[in-house]
Coordinates of C-alpha atoms and ligand atoms in Angstrom, one line a residue:
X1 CA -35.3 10.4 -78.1
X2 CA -38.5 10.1 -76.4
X3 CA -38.5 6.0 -77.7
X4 CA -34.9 5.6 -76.2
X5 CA -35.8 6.7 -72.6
X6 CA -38.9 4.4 -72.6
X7 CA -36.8 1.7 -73.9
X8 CA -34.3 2.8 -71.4
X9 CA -36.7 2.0 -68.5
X10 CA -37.7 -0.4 -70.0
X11 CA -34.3 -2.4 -69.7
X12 CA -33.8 -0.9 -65.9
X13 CA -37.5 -2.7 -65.1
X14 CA -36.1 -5.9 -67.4
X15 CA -33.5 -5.9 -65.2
X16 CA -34.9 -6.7 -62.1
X17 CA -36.2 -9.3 -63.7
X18 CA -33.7 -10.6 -64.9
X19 CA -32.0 -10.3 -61.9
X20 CA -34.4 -13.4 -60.6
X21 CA -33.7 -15.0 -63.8
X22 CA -30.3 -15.0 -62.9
X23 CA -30.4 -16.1 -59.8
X24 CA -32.3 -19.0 -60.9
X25 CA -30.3 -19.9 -63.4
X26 CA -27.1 -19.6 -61.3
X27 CA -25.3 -22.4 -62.3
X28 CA -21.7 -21.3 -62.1
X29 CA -21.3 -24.1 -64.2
X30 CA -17.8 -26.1 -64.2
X31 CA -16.0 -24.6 -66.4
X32 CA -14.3 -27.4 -68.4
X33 CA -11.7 -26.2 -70.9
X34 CA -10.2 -28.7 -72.8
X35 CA -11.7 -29.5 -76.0
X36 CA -14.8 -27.8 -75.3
X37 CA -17.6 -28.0 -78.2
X38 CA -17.5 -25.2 -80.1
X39 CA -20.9 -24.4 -78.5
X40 CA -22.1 -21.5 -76.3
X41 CA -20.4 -23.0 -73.6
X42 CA -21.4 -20.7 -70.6
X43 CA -24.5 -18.8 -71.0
X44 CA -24.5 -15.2 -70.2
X45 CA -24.8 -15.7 -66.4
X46 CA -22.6 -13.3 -65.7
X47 CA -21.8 -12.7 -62.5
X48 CA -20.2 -9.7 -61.4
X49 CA -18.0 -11.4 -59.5
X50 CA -14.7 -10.7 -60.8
X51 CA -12.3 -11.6 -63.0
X52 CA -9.2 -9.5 -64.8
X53 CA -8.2 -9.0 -68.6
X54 CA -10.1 -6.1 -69.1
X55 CA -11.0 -4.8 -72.3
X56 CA -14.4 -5.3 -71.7
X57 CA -15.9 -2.7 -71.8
X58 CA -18.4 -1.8 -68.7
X59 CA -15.7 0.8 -67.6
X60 CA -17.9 2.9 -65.9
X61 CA -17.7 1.0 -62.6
X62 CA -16.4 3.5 -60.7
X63 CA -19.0 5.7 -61.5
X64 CA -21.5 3.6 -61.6
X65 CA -21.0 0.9 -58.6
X66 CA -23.4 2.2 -56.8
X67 CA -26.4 2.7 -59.2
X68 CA -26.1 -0.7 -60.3
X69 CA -26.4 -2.4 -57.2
X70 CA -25.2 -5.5 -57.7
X71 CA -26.4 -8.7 -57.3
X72 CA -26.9 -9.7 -53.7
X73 CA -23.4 -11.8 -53.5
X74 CA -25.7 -15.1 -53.0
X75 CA -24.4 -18.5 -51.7
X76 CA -22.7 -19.2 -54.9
X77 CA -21.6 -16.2 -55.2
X78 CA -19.9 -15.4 -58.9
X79 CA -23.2 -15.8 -60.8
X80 CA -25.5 -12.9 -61.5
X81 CA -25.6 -10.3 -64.0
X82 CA -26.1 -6.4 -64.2
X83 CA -27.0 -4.3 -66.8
X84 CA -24.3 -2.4 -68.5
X85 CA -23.5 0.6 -67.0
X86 CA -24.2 3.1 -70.2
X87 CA -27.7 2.3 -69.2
X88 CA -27.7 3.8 -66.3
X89 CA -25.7 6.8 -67.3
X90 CA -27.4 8.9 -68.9
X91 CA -24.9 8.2 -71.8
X92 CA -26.8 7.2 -75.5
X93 CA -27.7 4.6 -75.5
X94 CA -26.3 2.0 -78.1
X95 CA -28.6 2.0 -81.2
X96 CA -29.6 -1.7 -80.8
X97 CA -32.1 -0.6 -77.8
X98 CA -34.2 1.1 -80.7
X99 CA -35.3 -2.9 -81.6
X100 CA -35.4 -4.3 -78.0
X101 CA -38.2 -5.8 -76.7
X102 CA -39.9 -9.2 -76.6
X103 CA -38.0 -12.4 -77.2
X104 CA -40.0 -13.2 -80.4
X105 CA -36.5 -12.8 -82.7
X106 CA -37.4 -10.8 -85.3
X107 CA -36.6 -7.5 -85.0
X108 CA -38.4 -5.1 -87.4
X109 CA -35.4 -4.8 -89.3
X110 CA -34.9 -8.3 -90.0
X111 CA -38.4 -8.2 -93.1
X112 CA -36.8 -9.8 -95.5
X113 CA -35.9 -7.4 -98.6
X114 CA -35.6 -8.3 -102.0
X115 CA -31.5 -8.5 -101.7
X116 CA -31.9 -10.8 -99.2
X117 CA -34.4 -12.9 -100.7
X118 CA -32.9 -13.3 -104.3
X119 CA -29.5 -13.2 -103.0
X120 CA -29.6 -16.2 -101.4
X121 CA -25.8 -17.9 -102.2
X122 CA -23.7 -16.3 -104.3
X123 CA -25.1 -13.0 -105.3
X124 CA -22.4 -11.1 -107.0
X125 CA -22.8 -7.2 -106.8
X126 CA -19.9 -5.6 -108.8
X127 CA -18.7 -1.8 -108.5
X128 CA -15.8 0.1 -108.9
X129 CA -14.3 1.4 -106.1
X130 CA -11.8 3.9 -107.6
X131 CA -8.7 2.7 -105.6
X132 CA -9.4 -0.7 -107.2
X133 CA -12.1 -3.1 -108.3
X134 CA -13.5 -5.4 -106.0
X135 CA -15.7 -8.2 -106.3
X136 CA -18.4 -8.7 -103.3
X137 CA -20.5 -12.1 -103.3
X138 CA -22.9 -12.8 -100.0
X139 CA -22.2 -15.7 -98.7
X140 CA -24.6 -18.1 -97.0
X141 CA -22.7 -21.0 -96.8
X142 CA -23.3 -22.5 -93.2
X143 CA -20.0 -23.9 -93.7
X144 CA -19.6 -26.9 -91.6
X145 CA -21.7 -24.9 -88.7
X146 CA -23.5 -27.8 -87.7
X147 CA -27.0 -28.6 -88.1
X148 CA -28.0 -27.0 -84.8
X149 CA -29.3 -24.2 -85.7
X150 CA -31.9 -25.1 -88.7
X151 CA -34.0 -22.6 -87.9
X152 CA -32.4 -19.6 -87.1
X153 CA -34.2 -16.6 -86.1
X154 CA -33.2 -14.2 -88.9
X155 CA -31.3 -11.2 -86.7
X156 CA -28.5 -13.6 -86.4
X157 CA -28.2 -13.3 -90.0
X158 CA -25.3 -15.8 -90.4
X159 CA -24.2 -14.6 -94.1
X160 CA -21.6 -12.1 -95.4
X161 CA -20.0 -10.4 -97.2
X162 CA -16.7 -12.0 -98.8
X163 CA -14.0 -10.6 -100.7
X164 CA -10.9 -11.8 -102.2
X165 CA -8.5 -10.9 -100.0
X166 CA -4.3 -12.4 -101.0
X167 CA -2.5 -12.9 -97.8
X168 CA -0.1 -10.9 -96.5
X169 CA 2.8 -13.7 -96.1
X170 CA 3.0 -17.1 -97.0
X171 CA 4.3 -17.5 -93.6
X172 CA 4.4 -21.6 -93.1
X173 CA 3.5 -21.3 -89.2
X174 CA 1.4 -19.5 -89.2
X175 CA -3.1 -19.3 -87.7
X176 CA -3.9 -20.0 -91.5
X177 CA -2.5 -23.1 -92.1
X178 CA -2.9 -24.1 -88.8
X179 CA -6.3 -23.5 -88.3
X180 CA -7.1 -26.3 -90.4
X181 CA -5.8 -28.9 -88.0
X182 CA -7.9 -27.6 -85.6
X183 CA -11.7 -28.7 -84.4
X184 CA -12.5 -25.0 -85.0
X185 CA -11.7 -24.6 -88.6
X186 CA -16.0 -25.1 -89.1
X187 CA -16.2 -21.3 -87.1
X188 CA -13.9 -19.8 -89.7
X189 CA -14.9 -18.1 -92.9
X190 CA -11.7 -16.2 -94.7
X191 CA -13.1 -13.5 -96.8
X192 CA -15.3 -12.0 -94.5
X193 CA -14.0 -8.1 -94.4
X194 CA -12.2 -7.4 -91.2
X195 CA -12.3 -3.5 -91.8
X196 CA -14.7 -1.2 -94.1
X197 CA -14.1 1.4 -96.0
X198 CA -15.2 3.8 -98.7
X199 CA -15.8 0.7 -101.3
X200 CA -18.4 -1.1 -99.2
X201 CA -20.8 2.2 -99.1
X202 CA -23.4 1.6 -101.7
X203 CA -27.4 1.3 -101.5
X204 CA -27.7 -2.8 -102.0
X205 CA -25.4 -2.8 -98.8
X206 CA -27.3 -0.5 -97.1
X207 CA -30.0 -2.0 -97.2
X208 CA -29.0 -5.3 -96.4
X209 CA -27.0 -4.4 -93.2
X210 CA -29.4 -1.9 -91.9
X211 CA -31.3 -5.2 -90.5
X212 CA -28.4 -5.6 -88.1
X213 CA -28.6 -2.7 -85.4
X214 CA -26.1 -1.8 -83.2
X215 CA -22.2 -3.1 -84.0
X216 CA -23.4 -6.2 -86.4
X217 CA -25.0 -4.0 -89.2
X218 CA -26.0 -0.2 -90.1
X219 CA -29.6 -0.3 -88.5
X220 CA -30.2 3.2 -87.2
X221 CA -27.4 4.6 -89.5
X222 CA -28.5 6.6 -92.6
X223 CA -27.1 6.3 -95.7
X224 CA -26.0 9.8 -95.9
X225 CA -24.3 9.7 -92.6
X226 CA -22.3 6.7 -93.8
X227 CA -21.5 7.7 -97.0
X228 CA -20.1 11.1 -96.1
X229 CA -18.3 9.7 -92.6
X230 CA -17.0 6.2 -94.7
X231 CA -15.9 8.2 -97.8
X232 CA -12.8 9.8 -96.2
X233 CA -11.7 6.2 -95.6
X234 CA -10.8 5.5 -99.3
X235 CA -7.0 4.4 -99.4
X236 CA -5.6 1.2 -99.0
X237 CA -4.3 1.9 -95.6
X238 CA -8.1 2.0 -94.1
X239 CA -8.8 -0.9 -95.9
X240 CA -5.5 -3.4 -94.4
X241 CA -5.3 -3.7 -90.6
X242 CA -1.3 -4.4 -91.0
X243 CA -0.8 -1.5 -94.0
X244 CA 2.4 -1.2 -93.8
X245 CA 3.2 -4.6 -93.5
X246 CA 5.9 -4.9 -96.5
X247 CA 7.8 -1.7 -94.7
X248 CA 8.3 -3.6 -91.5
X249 CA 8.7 -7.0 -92.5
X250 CA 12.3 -7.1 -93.4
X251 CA 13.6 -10.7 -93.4
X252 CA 10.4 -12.0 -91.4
X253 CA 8.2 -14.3 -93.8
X254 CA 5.6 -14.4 -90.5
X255 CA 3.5 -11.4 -88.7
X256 CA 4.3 -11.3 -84.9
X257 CA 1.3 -9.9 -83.1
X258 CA 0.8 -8.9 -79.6
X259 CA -2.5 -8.2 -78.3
X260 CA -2.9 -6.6 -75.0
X261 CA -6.0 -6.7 -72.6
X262 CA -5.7 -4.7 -69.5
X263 CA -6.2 -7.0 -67.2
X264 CA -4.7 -8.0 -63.4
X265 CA -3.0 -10.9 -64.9
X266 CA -0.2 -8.4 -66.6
X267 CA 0.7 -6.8 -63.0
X268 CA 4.0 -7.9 -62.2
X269 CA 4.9 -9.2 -65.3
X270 CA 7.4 -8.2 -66.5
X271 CA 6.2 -9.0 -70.4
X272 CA 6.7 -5.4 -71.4
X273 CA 10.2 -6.1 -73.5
X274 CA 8.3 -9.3 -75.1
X275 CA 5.5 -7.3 -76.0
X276 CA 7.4 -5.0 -77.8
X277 CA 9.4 -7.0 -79.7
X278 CA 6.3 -8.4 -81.6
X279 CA 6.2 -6.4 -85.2
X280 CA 2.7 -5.6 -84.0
X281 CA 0.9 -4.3 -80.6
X282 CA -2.4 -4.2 -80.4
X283 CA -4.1 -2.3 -77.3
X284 CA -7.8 -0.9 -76.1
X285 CA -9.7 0.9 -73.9
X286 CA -8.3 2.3 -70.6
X287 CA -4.7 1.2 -71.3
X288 CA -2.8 3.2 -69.1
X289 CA 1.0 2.9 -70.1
X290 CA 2.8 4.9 -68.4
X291 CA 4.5 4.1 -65.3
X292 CA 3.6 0.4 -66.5
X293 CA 6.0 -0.1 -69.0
X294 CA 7.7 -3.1 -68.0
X295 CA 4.7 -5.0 -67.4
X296 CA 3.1 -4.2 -70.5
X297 CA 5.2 -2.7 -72.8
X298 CA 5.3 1.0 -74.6
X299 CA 4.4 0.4 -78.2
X300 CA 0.8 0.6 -80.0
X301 CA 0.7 -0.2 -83.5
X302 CA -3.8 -0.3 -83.1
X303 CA -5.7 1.4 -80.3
X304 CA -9.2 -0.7 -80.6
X305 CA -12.4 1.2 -79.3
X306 CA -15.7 2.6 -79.6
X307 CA -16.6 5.7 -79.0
X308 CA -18.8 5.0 -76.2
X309 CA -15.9 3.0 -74.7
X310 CA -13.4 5.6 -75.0
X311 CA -15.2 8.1 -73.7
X312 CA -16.3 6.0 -70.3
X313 CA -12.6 5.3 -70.5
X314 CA -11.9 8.7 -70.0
X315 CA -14.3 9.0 -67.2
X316 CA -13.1 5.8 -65.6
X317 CA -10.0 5.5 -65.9
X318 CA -8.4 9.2 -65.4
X319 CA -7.6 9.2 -61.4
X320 CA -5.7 5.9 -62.6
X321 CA -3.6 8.0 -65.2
X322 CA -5.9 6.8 -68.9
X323 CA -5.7 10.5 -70.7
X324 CA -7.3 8.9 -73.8
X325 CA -5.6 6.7 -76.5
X326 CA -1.9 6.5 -77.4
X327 CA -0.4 8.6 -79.7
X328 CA 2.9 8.0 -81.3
X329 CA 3.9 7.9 -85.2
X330 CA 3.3 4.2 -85.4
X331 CA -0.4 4.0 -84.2
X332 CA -3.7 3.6 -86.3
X333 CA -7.2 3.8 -84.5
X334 CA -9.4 1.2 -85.1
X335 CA -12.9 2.1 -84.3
X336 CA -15.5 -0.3 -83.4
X337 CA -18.9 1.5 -84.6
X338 CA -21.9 0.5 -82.5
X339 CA -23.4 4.2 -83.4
X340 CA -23.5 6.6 -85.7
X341 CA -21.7 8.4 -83.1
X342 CA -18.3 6.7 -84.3
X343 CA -18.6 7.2 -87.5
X344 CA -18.7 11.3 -87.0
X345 CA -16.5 10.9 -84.3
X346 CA -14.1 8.8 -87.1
X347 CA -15.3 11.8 -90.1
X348 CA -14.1 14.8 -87.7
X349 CA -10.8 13.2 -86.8
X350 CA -10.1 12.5 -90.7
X351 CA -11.2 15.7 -91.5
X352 CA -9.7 18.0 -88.8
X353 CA -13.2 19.4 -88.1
X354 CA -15.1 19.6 -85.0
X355 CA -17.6 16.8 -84.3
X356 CA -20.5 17.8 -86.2
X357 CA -23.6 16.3 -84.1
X358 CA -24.3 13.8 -81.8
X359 CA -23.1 13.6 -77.9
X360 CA -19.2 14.6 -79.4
X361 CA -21.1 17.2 -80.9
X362 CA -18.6 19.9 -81.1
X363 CA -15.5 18.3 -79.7
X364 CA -11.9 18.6 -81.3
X365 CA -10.7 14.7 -82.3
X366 CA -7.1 16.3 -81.9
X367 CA -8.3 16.1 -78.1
X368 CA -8.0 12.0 -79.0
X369 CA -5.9 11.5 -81.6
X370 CA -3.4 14.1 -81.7
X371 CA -2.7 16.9 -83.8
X372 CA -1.1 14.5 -86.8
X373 CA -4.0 12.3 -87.5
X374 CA -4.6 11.5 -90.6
X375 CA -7.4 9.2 -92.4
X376 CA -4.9 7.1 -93.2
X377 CA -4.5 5.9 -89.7
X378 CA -8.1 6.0 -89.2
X379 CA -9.7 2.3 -89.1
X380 CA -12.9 0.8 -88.8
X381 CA -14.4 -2.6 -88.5
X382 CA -17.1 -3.9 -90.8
X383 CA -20.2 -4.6 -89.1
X384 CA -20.3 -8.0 -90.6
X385 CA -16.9 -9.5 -89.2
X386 CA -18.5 -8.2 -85.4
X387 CA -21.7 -10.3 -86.7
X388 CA -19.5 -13.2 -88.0
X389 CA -17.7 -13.2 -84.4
X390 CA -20.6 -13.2 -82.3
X391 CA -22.2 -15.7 -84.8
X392 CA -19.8 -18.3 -84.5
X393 CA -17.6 -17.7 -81.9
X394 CA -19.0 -16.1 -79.1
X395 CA -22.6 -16.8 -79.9
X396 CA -24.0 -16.3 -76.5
X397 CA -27.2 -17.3 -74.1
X398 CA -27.5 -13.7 -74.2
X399 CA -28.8 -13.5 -77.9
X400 CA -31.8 -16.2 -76.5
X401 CA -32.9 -13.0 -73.9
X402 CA -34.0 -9.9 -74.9
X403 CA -30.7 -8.5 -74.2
X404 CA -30.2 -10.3 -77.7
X405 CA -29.7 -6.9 -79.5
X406 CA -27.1 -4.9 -76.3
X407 CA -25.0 -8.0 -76.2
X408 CA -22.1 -8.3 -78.7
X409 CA -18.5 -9.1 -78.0
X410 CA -16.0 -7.1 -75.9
X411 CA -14.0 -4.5 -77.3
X412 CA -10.8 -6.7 -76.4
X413 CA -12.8 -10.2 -77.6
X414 CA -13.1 -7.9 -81.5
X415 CA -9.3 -6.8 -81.4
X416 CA -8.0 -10.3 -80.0
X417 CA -10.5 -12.1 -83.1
X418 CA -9.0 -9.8 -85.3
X419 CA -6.0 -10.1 -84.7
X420 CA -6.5 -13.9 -85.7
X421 CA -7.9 -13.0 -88.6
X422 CA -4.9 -11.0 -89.7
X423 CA -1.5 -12.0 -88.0
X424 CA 0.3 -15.4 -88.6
X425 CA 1.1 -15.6 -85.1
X426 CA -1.0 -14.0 -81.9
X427 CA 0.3 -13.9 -78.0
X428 CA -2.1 -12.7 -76.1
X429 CA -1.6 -11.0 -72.6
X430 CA -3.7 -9.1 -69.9
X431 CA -6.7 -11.8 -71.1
X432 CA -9.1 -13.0 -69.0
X433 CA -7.9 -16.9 -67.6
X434 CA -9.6 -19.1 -65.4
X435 CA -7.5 -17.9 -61.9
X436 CA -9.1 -14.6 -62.8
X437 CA -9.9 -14.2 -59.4
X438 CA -6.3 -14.1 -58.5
X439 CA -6.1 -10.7 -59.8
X440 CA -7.2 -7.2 -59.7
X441 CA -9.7 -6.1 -63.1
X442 CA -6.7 -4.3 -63.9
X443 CA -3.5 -4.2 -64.0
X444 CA -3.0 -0.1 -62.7
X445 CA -5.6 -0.5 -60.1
X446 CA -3.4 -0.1 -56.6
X447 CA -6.0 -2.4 -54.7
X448 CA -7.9 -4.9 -55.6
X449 CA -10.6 -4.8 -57.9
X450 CA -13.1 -7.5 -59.2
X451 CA -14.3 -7.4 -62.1
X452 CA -17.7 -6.9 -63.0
X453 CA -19.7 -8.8 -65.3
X454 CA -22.3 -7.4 -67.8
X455 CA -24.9 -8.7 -69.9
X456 CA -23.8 -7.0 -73.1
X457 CA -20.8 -9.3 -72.8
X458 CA -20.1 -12.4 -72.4
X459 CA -16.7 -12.5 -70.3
X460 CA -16.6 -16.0 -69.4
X461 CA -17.7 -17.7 -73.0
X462 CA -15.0 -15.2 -74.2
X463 CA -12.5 -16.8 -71.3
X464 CA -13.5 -20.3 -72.9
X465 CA -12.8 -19.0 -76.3
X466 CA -9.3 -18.0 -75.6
X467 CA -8.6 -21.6 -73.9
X468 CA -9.9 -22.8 -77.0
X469 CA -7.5 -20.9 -79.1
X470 CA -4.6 -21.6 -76.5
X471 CA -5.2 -24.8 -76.5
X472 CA -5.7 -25.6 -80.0
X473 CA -2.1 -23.8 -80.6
X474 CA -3.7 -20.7 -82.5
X475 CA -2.8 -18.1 -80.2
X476 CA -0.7 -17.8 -77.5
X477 CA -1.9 -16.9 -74.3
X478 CA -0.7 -15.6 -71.1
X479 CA -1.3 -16.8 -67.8
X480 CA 0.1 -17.9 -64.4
X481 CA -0.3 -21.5 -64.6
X482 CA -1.0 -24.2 -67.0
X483 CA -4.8 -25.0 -66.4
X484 CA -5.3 -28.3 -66.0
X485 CA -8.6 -29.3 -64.9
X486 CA -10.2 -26.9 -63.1
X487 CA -12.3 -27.7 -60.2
Ligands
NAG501 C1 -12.2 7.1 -103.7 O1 -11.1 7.7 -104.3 C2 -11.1 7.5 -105.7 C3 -9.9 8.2 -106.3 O2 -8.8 7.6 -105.8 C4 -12.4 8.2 -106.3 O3 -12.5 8.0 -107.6 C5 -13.6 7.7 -105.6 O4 -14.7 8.4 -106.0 C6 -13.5 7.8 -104.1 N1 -14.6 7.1 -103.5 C7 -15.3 7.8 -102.6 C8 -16.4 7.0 -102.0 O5 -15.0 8.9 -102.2
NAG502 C1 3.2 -16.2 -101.8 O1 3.5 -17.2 -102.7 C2 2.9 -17.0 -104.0 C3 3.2 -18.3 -104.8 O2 4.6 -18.6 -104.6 C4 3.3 -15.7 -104.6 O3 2.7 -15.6 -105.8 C5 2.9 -14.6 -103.7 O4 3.4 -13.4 -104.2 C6 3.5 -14.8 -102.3 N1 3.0 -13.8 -101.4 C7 3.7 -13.1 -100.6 C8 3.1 -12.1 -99.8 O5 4.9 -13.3 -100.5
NAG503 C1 -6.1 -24.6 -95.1 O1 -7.4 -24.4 -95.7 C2 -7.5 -23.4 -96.7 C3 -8.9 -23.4 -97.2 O2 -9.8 -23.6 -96.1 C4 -6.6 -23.7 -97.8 O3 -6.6 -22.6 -98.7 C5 -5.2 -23.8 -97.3 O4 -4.3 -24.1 -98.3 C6 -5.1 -24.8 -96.2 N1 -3.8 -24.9 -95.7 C7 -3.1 -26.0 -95.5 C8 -1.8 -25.9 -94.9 O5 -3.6 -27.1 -95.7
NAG504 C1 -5.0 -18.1 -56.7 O1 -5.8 -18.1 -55.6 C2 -6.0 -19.4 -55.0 C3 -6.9 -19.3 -53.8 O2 -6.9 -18.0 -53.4 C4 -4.6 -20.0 -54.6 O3 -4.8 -21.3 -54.1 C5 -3.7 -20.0 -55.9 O4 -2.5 -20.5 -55.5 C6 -3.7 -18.7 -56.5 N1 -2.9 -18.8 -57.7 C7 -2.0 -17.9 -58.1 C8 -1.4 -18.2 -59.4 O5 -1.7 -17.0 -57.4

């Protein structure tokens, strides 16, 4: 506790630095969309200037605006960056703070053990999982990642876990078969777990994720924590993001996916009848939905979060009308765990128990998920597929900084990426574009609102990404106009 608060201030005094960094570095760079290099294309200058799609997760503006003074709005004015508001709040801090400090990469947990060591390509580790046996190998393959990086500092940790995993569909149009048309098909590894679950709990794992703090590994989680939070996700419902895929198919050989952000963009829309008509709708954070209905639809099939997100939600978002996720028949949680807060948050909803320690510590889940939760709409990503994302999609300037270990992806960057890892065919909607500024942060605010850029995200190399995606015909996204070249 006592390490946390000096690591706390620690970051607040880092951030005045970086503050001058920032300003130095303020390139607002031109933002060039078309085939962009798969490359970190815009560092983690982020401004707090504004933007819309939401889902990122800072949500504690409102209470926080003022603490976190932001940037003086210098001569360029969308470049500058501001630490993320659960620093400031007194909330708990995420677990990655616990390896912060000076640039020099290696972060304790990073030694190299013995599994990492012998287990260099293709170590198999074999075990039963009771629902069925699955074969694990690590993989290390660098894949067509190209020579850049030779010599990586080793809390990137660029190898996985892969399992055999049949598609769904042998749907002919759809991301998998065209992916490999595409200039990103080098970024993408199939195999790589989206979820885990009860199987992937065992000591060799353990101890090769506990390297990883924060979302990209089990550093700072114990093994008894995770064994008796992951065991109640032991069907095969908790281990498929589209379970019940063969009940709603019917006559459709493809998997329609919608994935909502909350941004400006969707105010106005009118995309709510589209969005529903999708066989899937994925959602996030603060999204409101009623009284918004025909801008962004009414269903949720996946609610993505952490709970550090949700609960700022709930703080942020209330006066707007967010009373915590959506609860209907048809919708599965998907926790994103950056704590080991989540995973007894995830056990006590499973379970039907109060939370049993932690800042939850003695909360009812029915409070958030509703009376009829069950495990078998409980959901959780595998620290490796957040790793793989920030890896080789959104590999940010950030992880050059000693932010390196509070920056990961955006709540709404995971559940749009996994998305694409799971449906044949994605539209995307309330997503950050490049007109961002055209629109409110989002879309139930009644006045304008920038947005507000933090460094644990990278909103605008996420931006880029969804371009890149757009462009290269694997997802669909929406926005207002075609971009064209931009400035
Ligand atoms: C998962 O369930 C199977 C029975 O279906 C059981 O044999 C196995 O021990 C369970 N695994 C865990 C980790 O609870
Ligand atoms: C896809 O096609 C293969 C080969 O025809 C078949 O074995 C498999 O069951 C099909 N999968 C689905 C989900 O339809
Ligand atoms: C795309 O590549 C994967 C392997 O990377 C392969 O299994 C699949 O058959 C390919 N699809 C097409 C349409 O070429
Ligand atoms: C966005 O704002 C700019 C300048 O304020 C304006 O020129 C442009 O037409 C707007 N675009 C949309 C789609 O509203």
């Amino acid at each position: 506790m006592a390490l946390r608060r000096r690591l706390a201030l620690g970051a607040l005094t880092g951030g005045s630095l970086l503050l001058v960094y920032i300003l130095c570095v303020n390139l607002e760079s031109p933002l060039s969309w078309s085939a962009a290099p798969p490359k970190p294309s815009h560092g983690f200058t982020q401004a707090r200037s504004s933007s819309s799609r939401d889902s990122a997760e800072p949500l504690d503006r409102q209470s926080n605006r003022d603490q976190w003074s932001h940037p003086p709005p210098t001569s360029t004015s969308t470049s500058t960056s501001t630490l993320p508001p659960e620093l400031s709040s007194g909330t708990v801090l995420p677990e990655s703070l616990q390896t912060p400090s000076p640039e020099t990469q290696t972060a304790p947990a990073a030694e190299h053990t013995p599994a990492d060591n012998n287990a260099p390509d293709n170590s198999k580790s074999r075990f039963k999982s009771g629902v069925e046996e699955t074969r694990f190998r690590i993989m290390n393959q660098r894949l067509g990642l190209q020579d850049a990086e030779p010599t990586e500092p080793p809390f990137i940790g660029d190898n996985y876990m892969s399992e055999d995993i049949p598609p769904q569909t042998n749907c002919s149009d759809g991301i998998r078969s065209r992916v490999n048309q595409t200039a990103l098909i080098g970024r993408f590894l199939e195999g790589v777990p989206v979820l885990q679950w009860a199987g992937h709990v065992t000591p060799e794992q353990h101890q090769r994720l506990s390297r990883y703090p924060g979302a990209h590994g089990w550093g700072g989680v114990d093994y008894k924590t995770l064994v008796e939070t992951l065991s109640v996700l032991n069907s095969s419902a908790n281990r498929w993001l589209l379970d019940d895929w063969t009940e709603r198919r019917r006559t459709s050989e493809c998997i329609r996916c919608a994935v909502v952000g909350n941004g400006g963009i969707l105010k106005d829309s009118g995309k709510g009848k589209e969005i529903d008509s999708h066989h899937y709708v994925f959602r996030t954070n603060g999204a409101i939905i009623k009284g918004f209905e025909q801008d962004v639809g009414s269903r949720t099939t996946h609610y993505t979060f952490s709970t550090n997100t949700l609960m700022n939600s709930m703080r942020s978002y209330a006066g707007a009308g967010y009373k915590g996720p959506p609860l209907s028949e048809e919708t599965r949680y998907v926790f994103l765990p950056d704590h080991d807060r989540d995973y007894l948050l995830m056990k006590a909803a499973a379970t039907h128990t109060p939370v049993q320690r932690g800042p939850e510590r003695g909360k009812d889940p029915s409070k958030y998920f509703g009376q009829d939760v069950s495990a078998e709409k409980l959901k959780m990503y595998h620290p490796d597929f957040i790793r793989y994302l920030r890896n080789r999609f959104l590999r940010s300037k950030a992880l050059k900084t000693k932010y390196k270990d509070i920056y990961r992806p955006s709540t709404g960057a995971v559940m749009l990426l996994a998305a694409l890892h799971t449906c044949d065919q994605v539209s995307a909607y309330g997503f950050m574009t490049p007109d961002y500024k055209n629109y409110s942060d989002h879309y139930y605010e009644k006045s304008y609102h920038p947005v507000g850029f933090y460094i644990n995200h990278d909103l605008r190399m996420e931006m880029s990404l969804w371009q890149q995606l757009h462009q290269a015909g694997l997802i669909r996204l929406y926005m207002h106009e075609e971009v064209g070249n931009h400035k």
